[in-house]
């Protein structure tokens, strides 16, 4: 009924195929503490993850026991309503803390909501120490071999009496349909998934003074690593202002061979987002109206793998993205095929 972990590992919340809206497996690793309380009907997860403090868009100050650092606190309440229906509510905050242990991370309800900036000017003031996010997801096995999964997130939600207009209530939606069937002597797993994210999702636009940007309030996180920093969205890997549709299948033969493929189409920047180096900045209405074009991506993926009886797996993945209006510049294109060869061994 109770489990406690201190780990450096990968993690994800949800059953999305192309990613998840709240926490996706976007990093090489994450350093986290997780406590789980379980019963037959109800599970509660407290997940606290550390990220390095950002001193610029792609620069980091490594973690120290003193000074501010980023902490992502996620409280997840999971209800098993029936054998085929699971419903979850997740409440999360991106904290700026200068304490080794911050007791506010343990509070799952609305107190973290108060540590936010709902003023008109968007400038960081005393007490503005968090950016909250709310997520709901449902997984439903509605028929033998079939499952439907739905996610919705709301970034920096506001209550009715909070009148500030500081980027509240940005939504993201994800819906997929999955099927796993026995065909011949193997299994065929197929899916179709659609995703929509609003242009302000994961972004905060917090400022220090008039000109200084504080990136530590965005849901764009990372680590300062030797040889170069790693920075990614905490949620959906494609970020805000995205519409994506993907379908794919994978056939697993009984003797260990598996063959799969997928095809996807994505629109990026429909409502007008501006790229700043590798990530997006906030909508600039005047610039968008005069210059903006939508980026289109058609992607094809292929995979082949073989699992040996003694725990060894070998495989190759190929990914071919064709991008028009690359980075929302009219007429710019990009086509960079990629292939990955992997070797994996399991001791268990």
Coordinates of C-alpha atoms in Angstrom, one line a residue:
X1 CA 0.0 0.0 0.0
X2 CA 3.0 2.3 0.2
X3 CA 6.0 2.8 -2.0
X4 CA 8.9 5.3 -1.8
X5 CA 11.5 6.0 -4.5
X6 CA 14.5 8.3 -4.8
X7 CA 15.7 7.8 -8.3
X8 CA 17.4 9.2 -11.5
X9 CA 15.2 7.7 -14.2
X10 CA 12.7 8.5 -16.9
X11 CA 9.1 9.1 -16.1
X12 CA 5.7 9.9 -17.8
X13 CA 2.1 10.3 -16.7
X14 CA -0.6 9.0 -19.0
X15 CA -1.1 6.6 -21.9
X16 CA -0.4 9.0 -24.8
X17 CA 1.6 7.5 -27.7
X18 CA 3.2 10.6 -29.2
X19 CA 3.6 12.1 -25.7
X20 CA 1.6 13.2 -22.7
X21 CA 0.3 16.6 -21.8
X22 CA 1.3 16.8 -18.2
X23 CA 4.6 14.9 -17.8
X24 CA 6.2 13.3 -20.9
X25 CA 9.3 11.1 -21.2
X26 CA 11.3 14.0 -22.9
X27 CA 14.6 13.9 -20.9
X28 CA 17.6 11.6 -20.8
X29 CA 16.8 11.4 -17.1
X30 CA 14.9 13.1 -14.3
X31 CA 15.9 13.3 -10.6
X32 CA 12.9 12.7 -8.5
X33 CA 11.4 11.6 -5.2
X34 CA 8.1 9.7 -5.4
X35 CA 5.8 8.5 -2.7
X36 CA 2.8 6.3 -3.6
X37 CA -0.1 5.3 -1.4
X38 CA -2.3 2.6 -2.9
X39 CA -5.5 0.8 -2.3
X40 CA -7.8 -1.3 -4.4
X41 CA -9.9 1.8 -5.5
X42 CA -7.6 4.8 -4.9
X43 CA -4.0 5.6 -5.6
X44 CA -2.2 8.8 -4.6
X45 CA 1.2 9.8 -6.0
X46 CA 3.5 12.7 -4.8
X47 CA 6.2 13.2 -7.4
X48 CA 8.9 15.9 -6.7
X49 CA 11.4 16.5 -9.5
X50 CA 14.5 18.7 -9.5
X51 CA 15.6 20.8 -12.4
X52 CA 18.5 23.2 -12.7
X53 CA 17.9 27.0 -12.4
X54 CA 17.8 28.7 -15.8
X55 CA 19.8 31.9 -16.0
X56 CA 19.0 32.4 -19.7
X57 CA 17.0 30.6 -22.4
X58 CA 19.5 27.8 -22.8
X59 CA 21.8 28.5 -19.8
X60 CA 21.7 26.8 -16.4
X61 CA 23.1 27.2 -12.9
X62 CA 23.7 23.7 -11.5
X63 CA 21.9 22.7 -8.3
X64 CA 23.3 23.9 -5.0
X65 CA 22.0 23.4 -1.5
X66 CA 21.7 27.2 -1.2
X67 CA 20.2 29.6 -3.7
X68 CA 17.1 29.2 -5.8
X69 CA 16.4 26.1 -7.8
X70 CA 13.5 24.7 -9.8
X71 CA 11.2 22.0 -8.3
X72 CA 8.2 20.4 -10.1
X73 CA 5.7 19.1 -7.6
X74 CA 3.0 16.9 -9.0
X75 CA 0.1 15.4 -6.9
X76 CA -1.9 12.7 -8.7
X77 CA -5.2 11.2 -7.5
X78 CA -6.1 8.1 -9.4
X79 CA -9.5 6.4 -9.1
X80 CA -10.2 2.9 -10.4
X81 CA -13.9 3.2 -10.9
X82 CA -14.4 -0.2 -12.5
X83 CA -12.1 -2.9 -13.9
X84 CA -12.2 -1.1 -17.3
X85 CA -12.3 2.6 -16.3
X86 CA -9.6 4.7 -14.5
X87 CA -9.9 8.4 -13.8
X88 CA -7.1 10.7 -12.6
X89 CA -6.8 14.3 -11.4
X90 CA -3.3 15.8 -11.2
X91 CA -2.4 19.1 -9.6
X92 CA 1.1 20.4 -10.2
X93 CA 3.3 23.5 -9.6
X94 CA 6.6 24.7 -10.9
X95 CA 8.2 26.1 -7.7
X96 CA 11.1 28.6 -7.3
X97 CA 12.6 27.7 -3.9
X98 CA 15.8 28.5 -2.1
X99 CA 15.2 25.8 0.5
X100 CA 16.6 22.3 0.5
X101 CA 13.3 21.0 1.8
X102 CA 10.2 23.2 1.1
X103 CA 7.2 22.0 3.0
X104 CA 4.8 23.6 0.5
X105 CA 5.6 20.8 -1.9
X106 CA 3.7 18.4 0.3
X107 CA 0.4 20.2 0.1
X108 CA -1.8 18.8 -2.7
X109 CA -4.7 21.2 -2.7
X110 CA -5.1 24.9 -3.5
X111 CA -2.3 26.5 -1.5
X112 CA 0.3 26.3 -4.3
X113 CA -2.3 28.2 -6.5
X114 CA -1.7 31.3 -4.3
X115 CA 2.0 31.5 -5.1
X116 CA 1.4 33.0 -8.5
X117 CA 1.3 36.4 -10.3
X118 CA -2.1 37.4 -11.6
X119 CA -1.2 41.1 -11.9
X120 CA -1.5 43.0 -15.2
X121 CA 2.1 43.8 -15.8
X122 CA 3.6 40.3 -15.5
X123 CA 6.6 41.4 -13.4
X124 CA 7.8 39.1 -10.7
X125 CA 7.0 40.4 -7.2
X126 CA 7.4 39.0 -3.7
X127 CA 5.5 35.7 -3.3
X128 CA 5.4 35.0 -7.0
X129 CA 7.1 31.6 -6.7
X130 CA 5.0 29.1 -8.7
X131 CA 3.2 28.4 -11.9
X132 CA 0.4 25.9 -11.5
X133 CA -1.1 23.3 -13.9
X134 CA -4.2 21.0 -13.7
X135 CA -4.6 17.8 -15.6
X136 CA -7.5 15.3 -16.0
X137 CA -7.2 12.0 -17.8
X138 CA -9.4 9.0 -18.4
X139 CA -8.5 5.5 -19.7
X140 CA -11.5 3.3 -20.7
X141 CA -11.3 -0.3 -22.0
X142 CA -14.7 -0.2 -23.6
X143 CA -14.5 -3.5 -25.4
X144 CA -12.2 -6.5 -25.6
X145 CA -8.9 -5.5 -27.2
X146 CA -9.9 -1.8 -27.3
X147 CA -8.9 1.2 -25.1
X148 CA -9.6 4.9 -25.3
X149 CA -7.5 7.4 -23.5
X150 CA -8.3 11.1 -23.1
X151 CA -6.2 13.9 -21.4
X152 CA -6.9 17.6 -20.8
X153 CA -4.5 20.1 -19.1
X154 CA -5.1 23.7 -18.0
X155 CA -2.0 25.8 -17.4
X156 CA -2.1 28.6 -14.8
X157 CA -5.8 28.3 -14.2
X158 CA -7.6 31.1 -12.5
X159 CA -10.7 31.3 -10.3
X160 CA -13.7 33.5 -11.1
X161 CA -12.7 36.3 -8.7
X162 CA -9.2 36.6 -10.1
X163 CA -9.3 39.4 -12.7
X164 CA -5.8 39.5 -13.9
X165 CA -5.2 38.7 -17.5
X166 CA -1.7 37.2 -17.1
X167 CA -2.1 34.3 -19.5
X168 CA -4.6 32.2 -17.6
X169 CA -6.4 29.0 -18.7
X170 CA -4.3 27.7 -21.6
X171 CA -5.6 24.3 -22.6
X172 CA -4.2 21.1 -24.2
X173 CA -6.3 18.1 -25.4
X174 CA -5.2 14.6 -26.3
X175 CA -7.4 11.7 -27.5
X176 CA -6.3 8.3 -28.7
X177 CA -7.9 4.9 -29.6
X178 CA -5.8 1.8 -29.2
X179 CA -6.3 -1.8 -30.2
X180 CA -4.3 -5.0 -29.5
X181 CA -5.4 -8.2 -31.2
X182 CA -4.2 -11.7 -31.7
X183 CA -3.6 -12.3 -35.4
X184 CA -2.0 -15.5 -36.5
X185 CA 0.8 -16.4 -34.1
X186 CA 1.5 -12.8 -33.1
X187 CA 0.0 -9.6 -31.7
X188 CA -1.0 -6.5 -33.7
X189 CA -1.1 -3.2 -31.8
X190 CA -2.6 -0.2 -33.6
X191 CA -3.4 3.3 -32.6
X192 CA -4.7 6.7 -33.8
X193 CA -4.0 9.8 -31.8
X194 CA -5.0 13.5 -32.0
X195 CA -3.5 16.4 -30.0
X196 CA -4.3 20.1 -29.8
X197 CA -2.3 22.6 -27.6
X198 CA -3.1 26.3 -27.3
X199 CA -0.4 28.9 -28.0
X200 CA 0.1 29.9 -24.4
X201 CA 0.3 26.4 -22.9
X202 CA 3.5 25.8 -20.9
X203 CA 4.5 29.5 -21.2
X204 CA 4.4 32.2 -18.5
X205 CA 6.2 35.3 -19.7
X206 CA 7.4 36.2 -16.2
X207 CA 9.7 39.2 -16.1
X208 CA 12.3 40.6 -13.7
X209 CA 12.0 44.4 -13.9
X210 CA 11.1 45.9 -17.2
X211 CA 13.4 43.9 -19.6
X212 CA 14.7 40.8 -17.8
X213 CA 13.0 37.5 -18.7
X214 CA 12.7 34.8 -16.0
X215 CA 12.5 31.5 -17.8
X216 CA 12.1 29.5 -14.5
X217 CA 8.3 30.0 -14.5
X218 CA 7.7 28.3 -17.9
X219 CA 7.1 24.6 -18.2
X220 CA 10.3 24.4 -20.2
X221 CA 12.8 22.7 -18.1
X222 CA 16.3 21.2 -18.2
X223 CA 19.7 20.3 -16.8
X224 CA 23.1 21.9 -17.2
X225 CA 25.1 19.0 -18.6
X226 CA 28.8 18.7 -19.5
X227 CA 29.1 19.3 -23.2
X228 CA 25.8 21.1 -23.5
X229 CA 22.5 21.7 -21.8
X230 CA 19.4 19.6 -22.2
X231 CA 16.1 21.5 -22.2
X232 CA 12.7 20.2 -23.1
X233 CA 9.0 20.9 -22.5
X234 CA 7.8 19.2 -19.3
X235 CA 4.6 18.1 -21.1
X236 CA 3.9 17.5 -24.8
X237 CA 7.2 17.3 -26.7
X238 CA 5.9 19.5 -29.6
X239 CA 5.0 22.3 -27.2
X240 CA 2.2 24.9 -27.6
X241 CA 0.2 26.0 -30.7
X242 CA 0.2 22.5 -32.2
X243 CA -2.3 20.3 -33.9
X244 CA -1.1 16.7 -34.6
X245 CA -2.7 13.5 -35.9
X246 CA -0.8 10.2 -36.0
X247 CA -1.6 6.6 -36.7
X248 CA 0.5 3.5 -36.5
X249 CA 0.8 -0.2 -36.1
X250 CA 3.3 -2.7 -34.7
X251 CA 3.2 -6.5 -35.3
X252 CA 5.0 -8.7 -32.8
X253 CA 5.7 -12.2 -34.0
X254 CA 5.7 -15.1 -31.5
X255 CA 9.4 -15.9 -32.1
X256 CA 10.7 -12.4 -31.1
X257 CA 10.6 -10.3 -34.3
X258 CA 8.6 -7.1 -34.4
X259 CA 7.9 -4.7 -37.3
X260 CA 6.1 -1.4 -37.0
X261 CA 5.4 1.9 -38.8
X262 CA 3.6 5.2 -38.3
X263 CA 2.6 8.2 -40.2
X264 CA 1.8 11.7 -38.8
X265 CA 0.7 15.1 -39.9
X266 CA 1.3 18.2 -37.7
X267 CA 0.4 21.9 -37.9
X268 CA 2.6 24.2 -35.8
X269 CA 2.0 27.8 -35.2
X270 CA -1.6 28.2 -36.4
X271 CA -2.3 31.1 -34.0
X272 CA 1.1 32.6 -34.3
X273 CA 4.0 31.8 -32.1
X274 CA 7.5 33.2 -32.6
X275 CA 10.6 31.0 -32.3
X276 CA 13.3 32.1 -30.1
X277 CA 16.4 29.9 -30.7
X278 CA 15.0 26.4 -30.2
X279 CA 11.8 27.2 -28.3
X280 CA 8.8 29.4 -28.9
X281 CA 8.1 32.8 -27.5
X282 CA 4.8 34.6 -26.9
X283 CA 2.5 35.7 -29.6
X284 CA 3.3 39.1 -31.2
X285 CA 0.1 40.2 -32.8
X286 CA 1.5 42.9 -35.1
X287 CA 4.3 40.8 -36.4
X288 CA 2.1 37.7 -36.8
X289 CA -0.5 39.6 -38.8
X290 CA 2.1 40.8 -41.3
X291 CA 4.4 37.8 -41.6
X292 CA 3.0 34.7 -40.1
X293 CA 2.6 31.3 -41.9
X294 CA 1.8 27.9 -40.4
X295 CA 4.5 25.2 -40.3
X296 CA 3.4 21.8 -41.8
X297 CA 5.1 18.5 -41.0
X298 CA 4.5 15.1 -42.6
X299 CA 6.5 12.3 -40.8
X300 CA 6.9 8.6 -41.5
X301 CA 8.5 6.2 -39.0
X302 CA 9.6 2.6 -39.4
X303 CA 11.0 0.1 -36.9
X304 CA 12.3 -3.4 -36.8
X305 CA 13.5 -5.2 -33.7
X306 CA 14.3 -8.7 -32.5
X307 CA 14.1 -10.0 -28.9
X308 CA 16.3 -13.0 -28.1
X309 CA 15.3 -15.5 -25.4
X310 CA 18.3 -14.7 -23.1
X311 CA 17.4 -11.0 -22.7
X312 CA 19.1 -9.4 -25.6
X313 CA 17.3 -7.1 -28.0
X314 CA 18.5 -5.6 -31.3
X315 CA 16.7 -3.1 -33.5
X316 CA 16.7 -0.1 -35.8
X317 CA 14.3 2.9 -35.9
X318 CA 14.0 5.2 -38.9
X319 CA 12.3 8.6 -38.8
X320 CA 11.7 10.8 -41.9
X321 CA 10.2 14.3 -41.2
X322 CA 9.3 16.5 -44.2
X323 CA 8.7 20.1 -43.0
X324 CA 7.3 23.0 -45.0
X325 CA 7.5 26.6 -43.8
X326 CA 10.2 25.5 -41.5
X327 CA 10.1 27.5 -38.2
X328 CA 7.2 29.4 -39.7
X329 CA 9.3 31.1 -42.4
X330 CA 7.4 31.0 -45.7
X331 CA 9.1 28.9 -48.3
X332 CA 11.7 27.3 -46.0
X333 CA 11.9 23.5 -46.0
X334 CA 13.6 20.8 -43.9
X335 CA 14.1 17.1 -44.6
X336 CA 16.6 15.4 -42.3
X337 CA 16.1 11.6 -42.2
X338 CA 17.2 9.9 -39.0
X339 CA 18.1 6.3 -38.1
X340 CA 18.8 4.8 -34.7
X341 CA 20.4 1.4 -34.0
X342 CA 19.9 0.1 -30.5
X343 CA 21.2 -2.8 -28.4
X344 CA 19.4 -3.6 -25.1
X345 CA 20.0 -6.3 -22.5
X346 CA 17.8 -7.1 -19.5
X347 CA 19.3 -9.0 -16.5
X348 CA 15.8 -10.0 -15.2

